[in-house]
Amino acid sequence: MQEKSRILIIEDELKVASFLQRGLEGNNYEAEVAYDGDIGMRKFESSDFDALIVDINIPALNGYEVCKRVRLKNQKIPILILSALGTTTDKLQGFNLGADDYLVKPFEFEELLARIKALLKRADVNQHAEAEVLRVQDLEMNIRSKEVKRSGNKINLTAKEFMLLELLMREHGKVLSRSEIAQKIWDINFDTGSNIIDLYIFYLRKKIDKGFDQKLIHTLHGMGYVLRPD
């Protein structure tokens, strides 16, 4: 019998927390609830979980601080932020602090369930992946160690920046549309009003191409983005 995945829900709204717990348990997950960030961190540190669902506006430690602290202890566990805060700035802050996905309230439970499944599947694939190194020109990415180097110089990336660069490197030479990037990296239907992808491309360019004569990340206006030598 396959072991159930364990989900930690950090949510202070009793009705929402109860709804999530019942829904997850009804879909063959084990779910545990913490009603503030401090209790959530204590539960996380004292037990093994496969994924976290975290609200932002919670007592004690807010959701951003929870993400930050979890990432200091565990770089791999999937974190989904579930919040009524839905601006681009809110989402960017969550992603930059280590969240893997972000769902805005109100939400459809089936969508949340699909995202949790996708995050757990990705985590399982990464856990069992063999050591792999991607190379494009002088840019090198070690999938196992999460190290990125260009011309031997180490480049520090956030989790989302790493995922975006990995996609560009695996598909190097291919033009990727913004909607395709959104679906593969954020597991969301593309929001035409969002500029998150453009911002992350901007962040990557500053880290990958700045100071190098040969640029690797290119914009094809009206089409998307591509990683390839000039």
mmCIF file of C-alpha atoms in Angstrom:
data_model
loop_
_atom_site.group_PDB
_atom_site.id
_atom_site.type_symbol
_atom_site.label_atom_id
_atom_site.label_comp_id
_atom_site.label_asym_id
_atom_site.label_seq_id
_atom_site.Cartn_x
_atom_site.Cartn_y
_atom_site.Cartn_z
ATOM 1 C CA MET A 1 0.000 0.000 0.000
ATOM 2 C CA GLN A 2 1.409 3.384 -1.020
ATOM 3 C CA GLU A 3 2.204 5.706 1.877
ATOM 4 C CA LYS A 4 0.080 8.839 2.012
ATOM 5 C CA SER A 5 1.748 12.193 1.446
ATOM 6 C CA ARG A 6 1.625 14.425 4.526
ATOM 7 C CA ILE A 7 0.597 18.067 4.097
ATOM 8 C CA LEU A 8 1.060 20.775 6.725
ATOM 9 C CA ILE A 9 -1.553 23.551 6.511
ATOM 10 C CA ILE A 10 -0.596 26.838 8.193
ATOM 11 C CA GLU A 11 -3.820 28.849 8.164
ATOM 12 C CA ASP A 12 -5.530 30.882 10.899
ATOM 13 C CA GLU A 13 -9.046 31.003 9.397
ATOM 14 C CA LEU A 14 -10.770 28.052 11.051
ATOM 15 C CA LYS A 15 -13.275 27.444 8.254
ATOM 16 C CA VAL A 16 -10.609 27.558 5.540
ATOM 17 C CA ALA A 17 -8.244 25.323 7.503
ATOM 18 C CA SER A 18 -11.005 22.789 8.203
ATOM 19 C CA PHE A 19 -12.118 22.863 4.551
ATOM 20 C CA LEU A 20 -8.554 22.233 3.354
ATOM 21 C CA GLN A 21 -7.941 19.459 5.861
ATOM 22 C CA ARG A 22 -11.176 17.616 5.032
ATOM 23 C CA GLY A 23 -10.645 18.035 1.306
ATOM 24 C CA LEU A 24 -7.075 16.762 1.370
ATOM 25 C CA GLU A 25 -7.915 13.819 3.635
ATOM 26 C CA GLY A 26 -10.789 12.967 1.286
ATOM 27 C CA ASN A 27 -8.234 12.741 -1.518
ATOM 28 C CA ASN A 28 -5.909 10.302 0.210
ATOM 29 C CA TYR A 29 -3.549 12.774 1.883
ATOM 30 C CA GLU A 30 -2.722 13.159 5.548
ATOM 31 C CA ALA A 31 -3.256 16.770 6.609
ATOM 32 C CA GLU A 32 -2.285 18.575 9.802
ATOM 33 C CA VAL A 33 -3.207 22.149 10.707
ATOM 34 C CA ALA A 34 -1.314 24.910 12.516
ATOM 35 C CA TYR A 35 -3.198 28.131 13.254
ATOM 36 C CA ASP A 36 -0.205 30.470 13.416
ATOM 37 C CA GLY A 37 3.289 30.662 11.967
ATOM 38 C CA ASP A 38 5.122 29.873 15.181
ATOM 39 C CA ILE A 39 3.155 26.671 15.785
ATOM 40 C CA GLY A 40 3.548 25.842 12.094
ATOM 41 C CA MET A 41 7.337 26.077 12.336
ATOM 42 C CA ARG A 42 7.382 23.917 15.467
ATOM 43 C CA LYS A 43 5.279 21.268 13.735
ATOM 44 C CA PHE A 44 7.487 21.451 10.635
ATOM 45 C CA GLU A 45 10.654 21.026 12.692
ATOM 46 C CA SER A 46 9.317 18.151 14.782
ATOM 47 C CA SER A 47 7.759 15.993 12.066
ATOM 48 C CA ASP A 48 8.184 14.981 8.429
ATOM 49 C CA PHE A 49 5.909 16.555 5.829
ATOM 50 C CA ASP A 50 5.852 16.265 2.043
ATOM 51 C CA ALA A 51 4.438 19.731 1.313
ATOM 52 C CA LEU A 52 3.270 22.935 2.996
ATOM 53 C CA ILE A 53 0.244 25.156 2.348
ATOM 54 C CA VAL A 54 0.862 28.553 3.936
ATOM 55 C CA ASP A 55 -1.291 31.663 4.298
ATOM 56 C CA ILE A 56 0.514 35.030 4.481
ATOM 57 C CA ASN A 57 -1.545 36.971 7.041
ATOM 58 C CA ILE A 58 -1.249 34.632 10.006
ATOM 59 C CA PRO A 59 -0.434 35.398 13.656
ATOM 60 C CA ALA A 60 3.053 35.173 15.202
ATOM 61 C CA LEU A 61 5.258 34.571 12.144
ATOM 62 C CA ASN A 62 3.653 35.645 8.879
ATOM 63 C CA GLY A 63 3.707 33.385 5.833
ATOM 64 C CA TYR A 64 6.677 35.132 4.227
ATOM 65 C CA GLU A 65 8.764 34.588 7.354
ATOM 66 C CA VAL A 66 7.640 30.955 7.493
ATOM 67 C CA CYS A 67 8.810 30.428 3.888
ATOM 68 C CA LYS A 68 12.146 32.039 4.674
ATOM 69 C CA ARG A 69 12.738 29.891 7.767
ATOM 70 C CA VAL A 70 11.587 26.680 6.105
ATOM 71 C CA ARG A 71 14.004 27.269 3.224
ATOM 72 C CA LEU A 72 16.911 27.695 5.647
ATOM 73 C CA LYS A 73 16.212 24.184 6.895
ATOM 74 C CA ASN A 74 14.888 22.435 3.776
ATOM 75 C CA GLN A 75 15.509 23.569 0.195
ATOM 76 C CA LYS A 76 13.363 20.900 -1.427
ATOM 77 C CA ILE A 77 9.988 20.625 0.318
ATOM 78 C CA PRO A 78 7.226 22.130 -1.869
ATOM 79 C CA ILE A 79 5.578 25.277 -0.483
ATOM 80 C CA LEU A 80 2.279 26.605 -1.819
ATOM 81 C CA ILE A 81 1.192 30.043 -0.617
ATOM 82 C CA LEU A 82 -2.581 30.412 -0.312
ATOM 83 C CA SER A 83 -3.512 34.038 0.292
ATOM 84 C CA ALA A 84 -6.038 36.795 -0.388
ATOM 85 C CA LEU A 85 -3.072 39.023 -1.299
ATOM 86 C CA GLY A 86 -2.846 38.743 -5.054
ATOM 87 C CA THR A 87 -0.720 41.572 -6.436
ATOM 88 C CA THR A 88 2.401 40.937 -8.479
ATOM 89 C CA THR A 89 4.469 42.342 -5.617
ATOM 90 C CA ASP A 90 2.905 39.874 -3.160
ATOM 91 C CA LYS A 91 3.603 36.953 -5.464
ATOM 92 C CA LEU A 92 7.167 38.025 -6.199
ATOM 93 C CA GLN A 93 7.936 38.321 -2.513
ATOM 94 C CA GLY A 94 6.565 34.839 -1.916
ATOM 95 C CA PHE A 95 8.534 33.320 -4.778
ATOM 96 C CA ASN A 96 11.716 35.141 -3.783
ATOM 97 C CA LEU A 97 11.456 33.745 -0.261
ATOM 98 C CA GLY A 98 11.142 30.195 -1.533
ATOM 99 C CA ALA A 99 7.503 29.461 -2.369
ATOM 100 C CA ASP A 100 7.019 27.078 -5.281
ATOM 101 C CA ASP A 101 3.480 28.147 -6.153
ATOM 102 C CA TYR A 102 0.977 30.854 -5.209
ATOM 103 C CA LEU A 103 -2.807 30.561 -5.253
ATOM 104 C CA VAL A 104 -5.073 33.535 -4.567
ATOM 105 C CA LYS A 105 -8.215 33.309 -2.423
ATOM 106 C CA PRO A 106 -11.023 32.694 -3.201
ATOM 107 C CA PHE A 107 -9.988 29.504 -4.953
ATOM 108 C CA GLU A 108 -11.427 26.315 -6.396
ATOM 109 C CA PHE A 109 -10.392 23.272 -4.379
ATOM 110 C CA GLU A 110 -9.851 21.222 -7.543
ATOM 111 C CA GLU A 111 -7.270 23.770 -8.702
ATOM 112 C CA LEU A 112 -5.464 23.639 -5.362
ATOM 113 C CA LEU A 113 -5.510 19.849 -5.499
ATOM 114 C CA ALA A 114 -4.029 19.883 -9.015
ATOM 115 C CA ARG A 115 -1.247 22.200 -7.917
ATOM 116 C CA ILE A 116 -0.392 20.083 -4.880
ATOM 117 C CA LYS A 117 -0.227 16.986 -7.079
ATOM 118 C CA ALA A 118 2.047 18.787 -9.545
ATOM 119 C CA LEU A 119 4.352 20.036 -6.784
ATOM 120 C CA LEU A 120 4.625 16.605 -5.168
ATOM 121 C CA LYS A 121 5.290 14.973 -8.533
ATOM 122 C CA ARG A 122 8.020 17.479 -9.346
ATOM 123 C CA ALA A 123 9.598 16.991 -5.922
ATOM 124 C CA ASP A 124 9.553 13.205 -6.389
ATOM 125 C CA VAL A 125 11.174 13.466 -9.814
ATOM 126 C CA ASN A 126 13.875 15.766 -8.457
ATOM 127 C CA GLN A 127 14.518 13.490 -5.490
ATOM 128 C CA HIS A 128 15.129 10.457 -7.686
ATOM 129 C CA ALA A 129 16.912 12.245 -10.509
ATOM 130 C CA GLU A 130 20.460 11.207 -11.255
ATOM 131 C CA ALA A 131 23.216 13.786 -11.093
ATOM 132 C CA GLU A 132 22.905 15.894 -14.212
ATOM 133 C CA VAL A 133 24.784 18.879 -15.577
ATOM 134 C CA LEU A 134 23.345 21.177 -18.234
ATOM 135 C CA ARG A 135 25.696 23.268 -20.376
ATOM 136 C CA VAL A 136 25.133 26.023 -22.921
ATOM 137 C CA GLN A 137 28.337 27.727 -24.032
ATOM 138 C CA ASP A 138 30.144 28.755 -20.813
ATOM 139 C CA LEU A 139 26.960 28.505 -18.701
ATOM 140 C CA GLU A 140 26.759 25.407 -16.500
ATOM 141 C CA MET A 141 23.993 24.127 -14.216
ATOM 142 C CA ASN A 142 24.300 21.181 -11.817
ATOM 143 C CA ILE A 143 20.783 19.857 -11.200
ATOM 144 C CA ARG A 144 21.709 17.849 -8.108
ATOM 145 C CA SER A 145 23.806 20.440 -6.263
ATOM 146 C CA LYS A 146 21.746 23.403 -7.562
ATOM 147 C CA GLU A 147 24.942 25.196 -8.559
ATOM 148 C CA VAL A 148 25.091 27.540 -11.534
ATOM 149 C CA LYS A 149 28.312 28.883 -12.988
ATOM 150 C CA ARG A 150 29.284 31.019 -15.943
ATOM 151 C CA SER A 151 32.909 30.969 -17.043
ATOM 152 C CA GLY A 152 33.632 29.271 -13.724
ATOM 153 C CA ASN A 153 32.047 32.053 -11.652
ATOM 154 C CA LYS A 154 29.328 30.911 -9.264
ATOM 155 C CA ILE A 155 25.903 32.558 -9.673
ATOM 156 C CA ASN A 156 23.415 32.635 -6.796
ATOM 157 C CA LEU A 157 19.794 32.141 -7.889
ATOM 158 C CA THR A 158 16.479 31.973 -6.074
ATOM 159 C CA ALA A 159 14.434 28.783 -6.422
ATOM 160 C CA LYS A 160 12.207 30.275 -9.144
ATOM 161 C CA GLU A 161 15.149 31.798 -11.003
ATOM 162 C CA PHE A 162 16.808 28.364 -10.989
ATOM 163 C CA MET A 163 13.668 26.693 -12.345
ATOM 164 C CA LEU A 164 13.273 29.294 -15.076
ATOM 165 C CA LEU A 165 16.912 29.028 -16.119
ATOM 166 C CA GLU A 166 16.691 25.221 -16.097
ATOM 167 C CA LEU A 167 13.722 25.396 -18.477
ATOM 168 C CA LEU A 168 15.527 27.815 -20.791
ATOM 169 C CA MET A 169 18.658 25.643 -20.788
ATOM 170 C CA ARG A 170 16.794 22.398 -21.425
ATOM 171 C CA GLU A 171 14.960 24.078 -24.292
ATOM 172 C CA HIS A 172 17.910 26.178 -25.478
ATOM 173 C CA GLY A 173 17.461 27.418 -29.012
ATOM 174 C CA LYS A 174 13.678 27.132 -28.733
ATOM 175 C CA VAL A 175 11.508 30.224 -28.324
ATOM 176 C CA LEU A 176 9.274 29.807 -25.264
ATOM 177 C CA SER A 177 6.110 31.887 -25.023
ATOM 178 C CA ARG A 178 5.191 33.607 -21.770
ATOM 179 C CA SER A 179 2.154 31.334 -21.369
ATOM 180 C CA GLU A 180 4.291 28.209 -21.856
ATOM 181 C CA ILE A 181 6.759 29.416 -19.238
ATOM 182 C CA ALA A 182 3.918 30.215 -16.819
ATOM 183 C CA GLN A 183 2.372 26.773 -17.172
ATOM 184 C CA LYS A 184 5.667 24.902 -16.790
ATOM 185 C CA ILE A 185 7.195 26.929 -13.977
ATOM 186 C CA TRP A 186 4.239 28.267 -12.021
ATOM 187 C CA ASP A 187 1.646 25.608 -12.879
ATOM 188 C CA ILE A 188 -0.905 28.337 -13.512
ATOM 189 C CA ASN A 189 -3.075 29.485 -16.367
ATOM 190 C CA PHE A 190 -1.338 32.467 -17.867
ATOM 191 C CA ASP A 191 -2.567 35.836 -16.582
ATOM 192 C CA THR A 192 -2.168 38.353 -19.387
ATOM 193 C CA GLY A 193 -2.124 41.160 -16.831
ATOM 194 C CA SER A 194 0.848 39.756 -14.926
ATOM 195 C CA ASN A 195 4.425 40.843 -15.524
ATOM 196 C CA ILE A 196 6.010 38.272 -13.211
ATOM 197 C CA ILE A 197 7.673 36.367 -16.051
ATOM 198 C CA ASP A 198 9.127 39.543 -17.553
ATOM 199 C CA LEU A 199 10.524 40.487 -14.137
ATOM 200 C CA TYR A 200 12.142 37.093 -13.640
ATOM 201 C CA ILE A 201 13.699 37.238 -17.105
ATOM 202 C CA PHE A 202 15.052 40.667 -16.119
ATOM 203 C CA TYR A 203 16.479 39.230 -12.889
ATOM 204 C CA LEU A 204 18.108 36.344 -14.759
ATOM 205 C CA ARG A 205 19.652 38.640 -17.353
ATOM 206 C CA LYS A 206 21.297 40.693 -14.604
ATOM 207 C CA LYS A 207 22.821 37.554 -13.096
ATOM 208 C CA ILE A 208 23.606 35.538 -16.235
ATOM 209 C CA ASP A 209 24.497 38.101 -18.929
ATOM 210 C CA LYS A 210 25.688 41.207 -17.083
ATOM 211 C CA GLY A 211 29.406 41.714 -17.631
ATOM 212 C CA PHE A 212 29.630 39.287 -20.549
ATOM 213 C CA ASP A 213 30.030 40.343 -24.166
ATOM 214 C CA GLN A 214 28.095 37.317 -25.377
ATOM 215 C CA LYS A 215 24.470 37.508 -24.264
ATOM 216 C CA LEU A 216 22.537 34.263 -23.817
ATOM 217 C CA ILE A 217 18.993 35.301 -22.868
ATOM 218 C CA HIS A 218 17.050 37.022 -25.643
ATOM 219 C CA THR A 219 13.579 38.514 -26.080
ATOM 220 C CA LEU A 220 11.672 37.993 -29.314
ATOM 221 C CA HIS A 221 8.980 40.633 -29.117
ATOM 222 C CA GLY A 222 5.499 39.226 -29.502
ATOM 223 C CA MET A 223 6.851 35.666 -29.377
ATOM 224 C CA GLY A 224 8.665 34.985 -26.099
ATOM 225 C CA TYR A 225 12.129 34.253 -24.770
ATOM 226 C CA VAL A 226 15.025 32.050 -25.848
ATOM 227 C CA LEU A 227 18.398 31.061 -24.453
ATOM 228 C CA ARG A 228 21.036 30.857 -27.156
ATOM 229 C CA PRO A 229 24.373 32.502 -28.050
ATOM 230 C CA ASP A 230 24.267 35.753 -30.003
#
